[in-house]
C-alpha cells in the first residue's frame, strides 16, 4: 500500500505573499517598518509636483507669495519610498518602470513594491465607496 508524502511537496513550494498571493522569492521580506508605513500614508497628500525640483520662476513666486515647496526627505531610502508611494497614490498600478528600478536600488524588494501597490489600491477602493 502506497501513500503520497505531502510534507515533501509543501516544503519545496515558496511561501505566498499575504497581499498579492504571488510566491515570494526566498529571502525577500514584504514588510515595512512603522516609519515606512507613516511615510507611505503621509505621501497620500503629496501631488506629482512634489516629485520634481522647483524651477527659478517657481522659487521666485514662492518667495513672493510665501508658498513653500515640499522639500525632499533627508533619508534617500525614505525619499525613494515616498516617490514610489506618491506615484502609486496618483496612478495606481501604473507606476513607471524607472521608478521600480529606483525603488529596488534603494534597498526595497519587489515583494515590498507589490505590498505597497496592493495596500494603496485597497485604500483607494475603500475611499471610493
Short mmCIF file of N, CA, C and O in Angstrom, two decimals:
data_model
loop_
_atom_site.label_atom_id
_atom_site.label_comp_id
_atom_site.label_asym_id
_atom_site.label_seq_id
_atom_site.Cartn_x
_atom_site.Cartn_y
_atom_site.Cartn_z
N UNK A 1 0.83 -1.16 0.00
CA UNK A 1 0.00 0.00 0.00
C UNK A 1 0.89 1.24 0.00
O UNK A 1 1.78 1.36 0.81
N UNK A 2 0.65 2.15 -0.94
CA UNK A 2 1.48 3.34 -1.03
C UNK A 2 0.77 4.56 -0.48
O UNK A 2 -0.43 4.57 -0.23
N UNK A 3 1.53 5.59 -0.29
CA UNK A 3 0.95 6.84 0.20
C UNK A 3 1.69 7.99 -0.46
O UNK A 3 2.79 7.85 -0.97
N UNK A 4 1.08 9.14 -0.45
CA UNK A 4 1.64 10.35 -1.03
C UNK A 4 2.18 11.22 0.10
O UNK A 4 1.44 11.62 0.99
N UNK A 5 3.48 11.49 0.07
CA UNK A 5 4.11 12.30 1.11
C UNK A 5 3.90 13.78 0.77
O UNK A 5 4.62 14.35 -0.04
N UNK A 6 2.91 14.41 1.37
CA UNK A 6 2.60 15.81 1.09
C UNK A 6 3.56 16.76 1.78
O UNK A 6 3.73 17.90 1.35
N UNK A 7 4.20 16.33 2.85
CA UNK A 7 5.14 17.20 3.56
C UNK A 7 6.31 17.58 2.66
O UNK A 7 6.78 18.72 2.68
N UNK A 8 6.80 16.65 1.87
CA UNK A 8 7.92 16.94 0.98
C UNK A 8 7.49 17.90 -0.12
O UNK A 8 8.24 18.78 -0.53
N UNK A 9 6.25 17.76 -0.62
CA UNK A 9 5.77 18.65 -1.67
C UNK A 9 5.59 20.07 -1.15
O UNK A 9 5.91 21.05 -1.83
N UNK A 10 5.08 20.24 0.07
CA UNK A 10 4.89 21.57 0.63
C UNK A 10 6.20 22.23 1.02
O UNK A 10 6.31 23.46 1.01
N UNK A 11 7.19 21.45 1.36
CA UNK A 11 8.48 22.02 1.75
C UNK A 11 9.19 22.66 0.56
O UNK A 11 9.99 23.56 0.74
N UNK A 12 8.87 22.23 -0.66
CA UNK A 12 9.55 22.76 -1.84
C UNK A 12 8.86 24.00 -2.40
O UNK A 12 9.43 24.71 -3.21
N UNK A 13 7.64 24.30 -2.01
CA UNK A 13 6.94 25.46 -2.55
C UNK A 13 7.27 26.69 -1.72
O UNK A 13 7.28 26.63 -0.50
N UNK A 14 7.55 27.83 -2.38
CA UNK A 14 7.85 29.05 -1.62
C UNK A 14 6.58 29.59 -0.97
O UNK A 14 5.48 29.35 -1.45
N UNK A 15 6.73 30.34 0.11
CA UNK A 15 5.55 30.91 0.76
C UNK A 15 4.91 31.97 -0.13
O UNK A 15 5.57 32.60 -0.95
N UNK A 16 3.62 32.18 0.05
CA UNK A 16 2.89 33.17 -0.72
C UNK A 16 2.88 34.50 0.02
O UNK A 16 2.81 34.54 1.24
N UNK A 17 2.94 35.58 -0.76
CA UNK A 17 2.83 36.91 -0.18
C UNK A 17 1.39 37.12 0.29
O UNK A 17 0.44 36.74 -0.38
N UNK A 18 1.22 37.73 1.46
CA UNK A 18 -0.11 37.86 2.05
C UNK A 18 -1.04 38.75 1.24
O UNK A 18 -2.24 38.51 1.18
N UNK A 19 -0.52 39.79 0.58
CA UNK A 19 -1.38 40.72 -0.14
C UNK A 19 -1.63 40.30 -1.58
O UNK A 19 -2.74 40.36 -2.07
N UNK A 20 -0.58 39.88 -2.27
CA UNK A 20 -0.73 39.64 -3.71
C UNK A 20 -1.04 38.20 -4.04
O UNK A 20 -1.58 37.92 -5.10
N UNK A 21 -0.67 37.26 -3.18
CA UNK A 21 -0.89 35.85 -3.47
C UNK A 21 0.19 35.27 -4.36
O UNK A 21 0.15 34.08 -4.67
N UNK A 22 1.17 36.07 -4.77
CA UNK A 22 2.27 35.56 -5.58
C UNK A 22 3.31 34.91 -4.68
O UNK A 22 3.45 35.25 -3.51
N UNK A 23 4.06 34.01 -5.25
CA UNK A 23 5.12 33.36 -4.49
C UNK A 23 6.24 34.36 -4.24
O UNK A 23 6.73 35.01 -5.15
N UNK A 24 6.60 34.53 -2.99
CA UNK A 24 7.69 35.44 -2.63
C UNK A 24 9.02 34.74 -2.85
O UNK A 24 9.16 33.54 -2.62
N UNK A 25 10.00 35.49 -3.33
CA UNK A 25 11.33 34.91 -3.54
C UNK A 25 11.96 34.62 -2.19
O UNK A 25 11.66 35.27 -1.19
N UNK A 26 12.82 33.66 -2.16
CA UNK A 26 13.49 33.30 -0.92
C UNK A 26 14.30 34.48 -0.39
O UNK A 26 15.06 35.10 -1.13
N UNK A 27 14.12 34.81 0.85
CA UNK A 27 14.88 35.88 1.48
C UNK A 27 14.24 37.25 1.31
O UNK A 27 14.68 38.20 1.93
N UNK A 28 13.23 37.40 0.46
CA UNK A 28 12.58 38.69 0.30
C UNK A 28 11.57 38.91 1.41
O UNK A 28 10.80 38.03 1.75
N UNK A 29 11.62 40.10 1.98
CA UNK A 29 10.69 40.46 3.04
C UNK A 29 9.69 41.46 2.47
O UNK A 29 10.08 42.43 1.84
N UNK A 30 8.41 41.21 2.68
CA UNK A 30 7.38 42.09 2.13
C UNK A 30 6.76 42.96 3.22
O UNK A 30 5.60 43.30 3.16
N UNK A 31 7.54 43.32 4.21
CA UNK A 31 7.04 44.12 5.32
C UNK A 31 7.69 45.49 5.31
O UNK A 31 8.76 45.68 4.74
N UNK A 32 7.03 46.43 5.95
CA UNK A 32 7.58 47.78 6.14
C UNK A 32 7.61 48.09 7.62
O UNK A 32 6.78 47.59 8.39
N UNK A 33 8.54 48.94 8.02
CA UNK A 33 8.61 49.38 9.41
C UNK A 33 7.50 50.40 9.65
O UNK A 33 6.93 50.94 8.71
N UNK A 34 7.21 50.70 10.91
CA UNK A 34 6.19 51.74 11.19
C UNK A 34 6.55 53.10 10.57
O UNK A 34 5.66 53.81 10.10
N UNK A 35 7.83 53.46 10.55
CA UNK A 35 8.24 54.72 9.92
C UNK A 35 7.96 54.69 8.43
O UNK A 35 7.50 55.69 7.85
N UNK A 36 8.20 53.55 7.79
CA UNK A 36 7.95 53.44 6.36
C UNK A 36 6.45 53.51 6.06
O UNK A 36 6.04 54.15 5.09
N UNK A 37 5.63 52.87 6.89
CA UNK A 37 4.17 52.96 6.70
C UNK A 37 3.69 54.39 6.89
O UNK A 37 2.80 54.86 6.18
N UNK A 38 4.28 55.10 7.83
CA UNK A 38 3.92 56.50 8.04
C UNK A 38 4.28 57.33 6.81
O UNK A 38 3.51 58.18 6.37
N UNK A 39 5.44 57.06 6.23
CA UNK A 39 5.86 57.76 5.01
C UNK A 39 4.89 57.48 3.87
O UNK A 39 4.51 58.40 3.13
N UNK A 40 4.45 56.23 3.75
CA UNK A 40 3.50 55.86 2.69
C UNK A 40 2.18 56.59 2.89
O UNK A 40 1.61 57.15 1.95
N UNK A 41 1.69 56.61 4.13
CA UNK A 41 0.41 57.25 4.39
C UNK A 41 0.48 58.77 4.24
O UNK A 41 -0.45 59.40 3.76
N UNK A 42 1.59 59.37 4.66
CA UNK A 42 1.74 60.82 4.55
C UNK A 42 1.90 61.25 3.09
O UNK A 42 1.56 62.38 2.74
N UNK A 43 2.40 60.37 2.24
CA UNK A 43 2.60 60.73 0.84
C UNK A 43 1.28 60.81 0.08
O UNK A 43 1.26 61.28 -1.06
N UNK A 44 0.19 60.37 0.69
CA UNK A 44 -1.12 60.45 0.05
C UNK A 44 -1.49 61.90 -0.25
O UNK A 44 -2.14 62.19 -1.23
N UNK A 45 -1.05 62.83 0.58
CA UNK A 45 -1.38 64.25 0.40
C UNK A 45 -0.48 64.93 -0.63
O UNK A 45 -0.80 66.01 -1.10
N UNK A 46 0.66 64.32 -0.94
CA UNK A 46 1.60 64.93 -1.87
C UNK A 46 1.13 64.72 -3.30
O UNK A 46 0.62 63.66 -3.65
N UNK A 47 1.33 65.72 -4.12
CA UNK A 47 0.98 65.61 -5.52
C UNK A 47 2.20 65.31 -6.36
O UNK A 47 3.32 65.19 -5.85
N UNK A 48 1.99 65.19 -7.66
CA UNK A 48 3.10 64.93 -8.57
C UNK A 48 4.11 66.08 -8.57
O UNK A 48 5.28 65.88 -8.85
N UNK A 49 3.65 67.28 -8.26
CA UNK A 49 4.56 68.43 -8.23
C UNK A 49 5.61 68.30 -7.14
O UNK A 49 6.66 68.93 -7.22
N UNK A 50 5.36 67.49 -6.13
CA UNK A 50 6.34 67.31 -5.06
C UNK A 50 7.51 66.43 -5.48
O UNK A 50 8.51 66.36 -4.77
N UNK A 51 7.40 65.78 -6.63
CA UNK A 51 8.47 64.88 -7.07
C UNK A 51 9.59 65.62 -7.79
O UNK A 51 10.73 65.18 -7.78
N UNK A 52 9.25 66.71 -8.44
CA UNK A 52 10.26 67.48 -9.18
C UNK A 52 10.85 68.59 -8.34
O UNK A 52 10.33 68.96 -7.28
N UNK A 53 11.95 69.12 -8.82
CA UNK A 53 12.54 70.26 -8.13
C UNK A 53 11.96 71.53 -8.74
O UNK A 53 11.79 71.62 -9.96
N UNK A 54 11.64 72.53 -7.93
CA UNK A 54 11.06 73.75 -8.48
C UNK A 54 12.09 74.53 -9.28
O UNK A 54 13.28 74.60 -8.94
N UNK A 55 11.62 75.13 -10.35
CA UNK A 55 12.50 75.95 -11.19
C UNK A 55 12.70 77.33 -10.59
O UNK A 55 12.20 77.66 -9.51
N UNK A 56 13.44 78.16 -11.32
CA UNK A 56 13.74 79.50 -10.82
C UNK A 56 12.48 80.33 -10.67
O UNK A 56 12.31 81.05 -9.68
N UNK A 57 11.58 80.24 -11.64
CA UNK A 57 10.35 81.03 -11.60
C UNK A 57 9.46 80.58 -10.44
O UNK A 57 8.88 81.40 -9.74
N UNK A 58 9.35 79.28 -10.23
CA UNK A 58 8.54 78.76 -9.13
C UNK A 58 9.12 79.18 -7.78
O UNK A 58 8.38 79.52 -6.85
N UNK A 59 10.45 79.18 -7.68
CA UNK A 59 11.07 79.63 -6.42
C UNK A 59 10.83 81.12 -6.20
O UNK A 59 10.57 81.56 -5.08
N UNK A 60 10.89 81.90 -7.28
CA UNK A 60 10.63 83.34 -7.17
C UNK A 60 9.19 83.58 -6.71
O UNK A 60 8.95 84.38 -5.79
N UNK A 61 8.22 82.91 -7.35
CA UNK A 61 6.82 83.07 -6.94
C UNK A 61 6.61 82.57 -5.51
O UNK A 61 5.81 83.15 -4.77
N UNK A 62 7.31 81.53 -5.13
CA UNK A 62 7.20 81.02 -3.77
C UNK A 62 7.67 82.04 -2.75
O UNK A 62 7.04 82.24 -1.71
N UNK A 63 8.78 82.69 -3.06
CA UNK A 63 9.27 83.72 -2.15
C UNK A 63 8.36 84.94 -2.15
O UNK A 63 8.12 85.55 -1.11
N UNK A 64 7.83 85.28 -3.32
CA UNK A 64 6.97 86.45 -3.45
C UNK A 64 5.66 86.27 -2.70
O UNK A 64 5.21 87.17 -1.99
N UNK A 65 5.05 85.10 -2.81
CA UNK A 65 3.76 84.86 -2.18
C UNK A 65 3.83 84.01 -0.91
O UNK A 65 2.80 83.68 -0.34
N UNK A 66 5.02 83.65 -0.49
CA UNK A 66 5.18 82.88 0.73
C UNK A 66 4.74 81.43 0.62
O UNK A 66 4.32 80.82 1.60
N UNK A 67 4.83 80.86 -0.58
CA UNK A 67 4.46 79.46 -0.79
C UNK A 67 5.71 78.61 -0.69
O UNK A 67 6.70 78.85 -1.39
N UNK A 68 5.66 77.63 0.17
CA UNK A 68 6.80 76.73 0.34
C UNK A 68 6.65 75.53 -0.57
O UNK A 68 5.57 74.96 -0.69
N UNK A 69 7.76 75.13 -1.19
CA UNK A 69 7.73 73.86 -1.92
C UNK A 69 8.08 72.75 -0.94
O UNK A 69 8.71 72.98 0.08
N UNK A 70 7.65 71.56 -1.25
CA UNK A 70 7.89 70.43 -0.36
C UNK A 70 9.34 69.98 -0.50
O UNK A 70 9.76 69.57 -1.58
N UNK A 71 10.11 70.06 0.57
CA UNK A 71 11.49 69.59 0.48
C UNK A 71 11.53 68.06 0.45
O UNK A 71 10.60 67.39 0.87
N UNK A 72 12.61 67.54 -0.05
CA UNK A 72 12.79 66.10 -0.08
C UNK A 72 13.11 65.61 1.32
O UNK A 72 13.56 66.36 2.17
N UNK A 73 12.89 64.32 1.54
CA UNK A 73 13.23 63.73 2.83
C UNK A 73 14.74 63.60 2.94
O UNK A 73 15.45 63.41 1.95
N UNK A 74 15.25 63.69 4.16
CA UNK A 74 16.69 63.65 4.37
C UNK A 74 17.26 62.26 4.10
O UNK A 74 18.39 62.13 3.63
N UNK A 75 16.50 61.23 4.35
CA UNK A 75 16.95 59.86 4.12
C UNK A 75 16.63 59.47 2.68
O UNK A 75 15.47 59.51 2.25
N UNK A 76 17.65 59.10 1.91
CA UNK A 76 17.46 58.77 0.50
C UNK A 76 16.57 57.54 0.32
O UNK A 76 15.78 57.47 -0.63
N UNK A 77 16.66 56.60 1.24
CA UNK A 77 15.83 55.40 1.16
C UNK A 77 14.35 55.75 1.36
O UNK A 77 13.49 55.29 0.62
N UNK A 78 14.06 56.59 2.35
CA UNK A 78 12.68 57.01 2.58
C UNK A 78 12.16 57.90 1.45
O UNK A 78 10.98 57.87 1.12
N UNK A 79 13.04 58.68 0.85
CA UNK A 79 12.64 59.52 -0.28
C UNK A 79 12.25 58.65 -1.48
O UNK A 79 11.27 58.95 -2.17
N UNK A 80 12.99 57.58 -1.72
CA UNK A 80 12.62 56.66 -2.81
C UNK A 80 11.28 56.00 -2.52
O UNK A 80 10.44 55.84 -3.42
N UNK A 81 11.04 55.67 -1.26
CA UNK A 81 9.75 55.10 -0.86
C UNK A 81 8.64 56.12 -1.04
O UNK A 81 7.56 55.80 -1.56
N UNK A 82 8.88 57.37 -0.66
CA UNK A 82 7.88 58.42 -0.81
C UNK A 82 7.54 58.65 -2.27
O UNK A 82 6.37 58.75 -2.64
N UNK A 83 8.56 58.71 -3.12
CA UNK A 83 8.33 58.91 -4.56
C UNK A 83 7.48 57.78 -5.13
O UNK A 83 6.53 58.01 -5.87
N UNK A 84 7.83 56.55 -4.78
CA UNK A 84 7.09 55.39 -5.28
C UNK A 84 5.65 55.42 -4.76
O UNK A 84 4.70 55.11 -5.49
N UNK A 85 5.48 55.81 -3.50
CA UNK A 85 4.14 55.86 -2.91
C UNK A 85 3.30 56.97 -3.54
O UNK A 85 2.12 56.76 -3.82
N UNK A 86 3.90 58.14 -3.80
CA UNK A 86 3.16 59.23 -4.44
C UNK A 86 2.67 58.79 -5.82
O UNK A 86 1.51 58.99 -6.18
N UNK A 87 3.55 58.15 -6.58
CA UNK A 87 3.16 57.69 -7.91
C UNK A 87 2.08 56.63 -7.84
O UNK A 87 1.17 56.59 -8.68
N UNK A 88 2.13 55.77 -6.83
CA UNK A 88 1.10 54.74 -6.71
C UNK A 88 -0.22 55.34 -6.22
O UNK A 88 -1.28 54.87 -6.62
N UNK A 89 -0.18 56.38 -5.39
CA UNK A 89 -1.42 57.04 -4.98
C UNK A 89 -2.08 57.72 -6.16
O UNK A 89 -3.30 57.74 -6.29
N UNK A 90 -1.28 58.30 -7.05
CA UNK A 90 -1.84 59.04 -8.18
C UNK A 90 -2.22 58.11 -9.33
O UNK A 90 -3.30 58.22 -9.89
N UNK A 91 -1.32 57.19 -9.68
CA UNK A 91 -1.51 56.36 -10.87
C UNK A 91 -1.96 54.93 -10.59
O UNK A 91 -2.17 54.17 -11.53
N UNK A 92 -2.05 54.52 -9.34
CA UNK A 92 -2.41 53.13 -9.04
C UNK A 92 -1.27 52.19 -9.40
O UNK A 92 -0.13 52.41 -9.03
N UNK A 93 -1.60 51.16 -10.16
CA UNK A 93 -0.59 50.18 -10.55
C UNK A 93 0.26 50.64 -11.73
O UNK A 93 1.19 49.95 -12.12
N UNK A 94 -0.01 51.78 -12.30
CA UNK A 94 0.70 52.27 -13.48
C UNK A 94 1.91 53.11 -13.11
O UNK A 94 2.10 54.21 -13.63
N UNK A 95 2.74 52.61 -12.24
CA UNK A 95 3.97 53.31 -11.84
C UNK A 95 5.01 53.08 -12.93
O UNK A 95 5.17 51.95 -13.42
N UNK A 96 5.74 54.12 -13.36
CA UNK A 96 6.75 53.94 -14.40
C UNK A 96 7.82 52.92 -14.01
O UNK A 96 8.19 52.78 -12.84
N UNK A 97 8.31 52.19 -15.01
CA UNK A 97 9.31 51.15 -14.77
C UNK A 97 10.59 51.73 -14.16
O UNK A 97 11.25 51.08 -13.37
N UNK A 98 10.93 52.96 -14.53
CA UNK A 98 12.14 53.57 -13.99
C UNK A 98 12.06 53.72 -12.48
O UNK A 98 13.06 53.61 -11.77
N UNK A 99 10.86 53.98 -11.96
CA UNK A 99 10.70 54.12 -10.51
C UNK A 99 10.85 52.78 -9.79
O UNK A 99 11.28 52.74 -8.65
N UNK A 100 10.50 51.69 -10.47
CA UNK A 100 10.75 50.38 -9.87
C UNK A 100 12.24 50.17 -9.68
O UNK A 100 12.68 49.62 -8.67
N UNK A 101 13.03 50.61 -10.66
CA UNK A 101 14.49 50.49 -10.55
C UNK A 101 15.05 51.32 -9.41
O UNK A 101 15.91 50.87 -8.66
N UNK A 102 14.55 52.54 -9.27
CA UNK A 102 14.99 53.42 -8.18
C UNK A 102 14.58 52.82 -6.84
O UNK A 102 15.35 52.82 -5.88
N UNK A 103 13.36 52.29 -6.79
CA UNK A 103 12.84 51.67 -5.57
C UNK A 103 13.70 50.48 -5.16
O UNK A 103 14.07 50.32 -3.99
N UNK A 104 14.05 49.66 -6.14
CA UNK A 104 14.87 48.48 -5.85
C UNK A 104 16.31 48.88 -5.50
O UNK A 104 16.93 48.28 -4.63
N UNK A 105 16.82 49.91 -6.16
CA UNK A 105 18.18 50.38 -5.86
C UNK A 105 18.28 50.96 -4.46
O UNK A 105 19.36 50.95 -3.85
N UNK A 106 17.16 51.44 -3.91
CA UNK A 106 17.16 51.98 -2.55
C UNK A 106 17.17 50.88 -1.50
O UNK A 106 17.27 51.17 -0.30
N UNK A 107 17.06 49.62 -1.93
CA UNK A 107 17.14 48.52 -0.98
C UNK A 107 15.82 47.82 -0.72
O UNK A 107 15.74 46.93 0.12
N UNK A 108 14.78 48.21 -1.44
CA UNK A 108 13.49 47.55 -1.26
C UNK A 108 13.37 46.40 -2.25
O UNK A 108 14.02 46.39 -3.30
N UNK A 109 12.51 45.44 -1.92
CA UNK A 109 12.33 44.28 -2.78
C UNK A 109 11.09 44.45 -3.64
O UNK A 109 10.25 45.33 -3.38
N UNK A 110 10.95 43.61 -4.63
CA UNK A 110 9.77 43.65 -5.48
C UNK A 110 8.54 43.19 -4.69
O UNK A 110 7.43 43.62 -4.98
N UNK A 111 8.72 42.35 -3.70
CA UNK A 111 7.61 41.95 -2.85
C UNK A 111 7.08 43.15 -2.07
O UNK A 111 5.87 43.29 -1.87
N UNK A 112 7.98 44.01 -1.63
CA UNK A 112 7.56 45.22 -0.93
C UNK A 112 6.84 46.17 -1.88
O UNK A 112 5.87 46.82 -1.48
N UNK A 113 7.28 46.24 -3.12
CA UNK A 113 6.58 47.08 -4.11
C UNK A 113 5.17 46.56 -4.32
O UNK A 113 4.21 47.34 -4.38
N UNK A 114 5.02 45.24 -4.44
CA UNK A 114 3.69 44.66 -4.61
C UNK A 114 2.81 44.90 -3.39
O UNK A 114 1.62 45.19 -3.51
N UNK A 115 3.41 44.81 -2.20
CA UNK A 115 2.65 45.07 -0.97
C UNK A 115 2.18 46.51 -0.93
O UNK A 115 1.02 46.78 -0.60
N UNK A 116 3.06 47.44 -1.28
CA UNK A 116 2.69 48.86 -1.28
C UNK A 116 1.59 49.12 -2.30
O UNK A 116 0.60 49.78 -1.99
N UNK A 117 1.74 48.60 -3.51
CA UNK A 117 0.74 48.83 -4.56
C UNK A 117 -0.61 48.24 -4.17
O UNK A 117 -1.66 48.86 -4.38
N UNK A 118 -0.61 47.04 -3.60
CA UNK A 118 -1.87 46.42 -3.19
C UNK A 118 -2.52 47.19 -2.05
O UNK A 118 -3.74 47.38 -2.03
N UNK A 119 -1.72 47.65 -1.10
CA UNK A 119 -2.25 48.41 0.03
C UNK A 119 -2.87 49.72 -0.44
O UNK A 119 -3.95 50.10 0.01
N UNK A 120 -2.20 50.41 -1.34
CA UNK A 120 -2.72 51.66 -1.88
C UNK A 120 -4.00 51.40 -2.67
O UNK A 120 -4.98 52.15 -2.56
N UNK A 121 -4.02 50.34 -3.46
CA UNK A 121 -5.22 50.02 -4.26
C UNK A 121 -6.41 49.72 -3.36
O UNK A 121 -7.54 50.16 -3.63
N UNK A 122 -6.19 48.98 -2.27
CA UNK A 122 -7.27 48.67 -1.33
C UNK A 122 -7.77 49.94 -0.68
O UNK A 122 -8.98 50.16 -0.55
N UNK A 123 -6.87 50.82 -0.27
CA UNK A 123 -7.26 52.07 0.39
C UNK A 123 -8.01 52.97 -0.58
O UNK A 123 -9.01 53.60 -0.22
N UNK A 124 -7.54 53.03 -1.83
CA UNK A 124 -8.24 53.86 -2.83
C UNK A 124 -9.62 53.31 -3.11
O UNK A 124 -10.57 54.08 -3.29
N UNK A 125 -9.77 52.00 -3.15
CA UNK A 125 -11.09 51.40 -3.40
C UNK A 125 -12.02 51.66 -2.24
O UNK A 125 -13.22 51.93 -2.43
N UNK A 126 -11.51 51.59 -1.00
CA UNK A 126 -12.34 51.86 0.17
C UNK A 126 -12.79 53.33 0.22
O UNK A 126 -13.89 53.61 0.64
N UNK A 127 -11.93 54.24 -0.20
CA UNK A 127 -12.29 55.65 -0.19
C UNK A 127 -13.31 55.98 -1.27
O UNK A 127 -14.07 56.92 -1.15
N UNK A 128 -13.30 55.19 -2.35
CA UNK A 128 -14.24 55.45 -3.43
C UNK A 128 -15.67 55.02 -3.11
O UNK A 128 -16.61 55.43 -3.76
N UNK A 129 -15.85 54.22 -2.09
CA UNK A 129 -17.20 53.73 -1.74
C UNK A 129 -17.94 54.72 -0.91
O UNK A 129 -17.58 55.56 -0.26
#
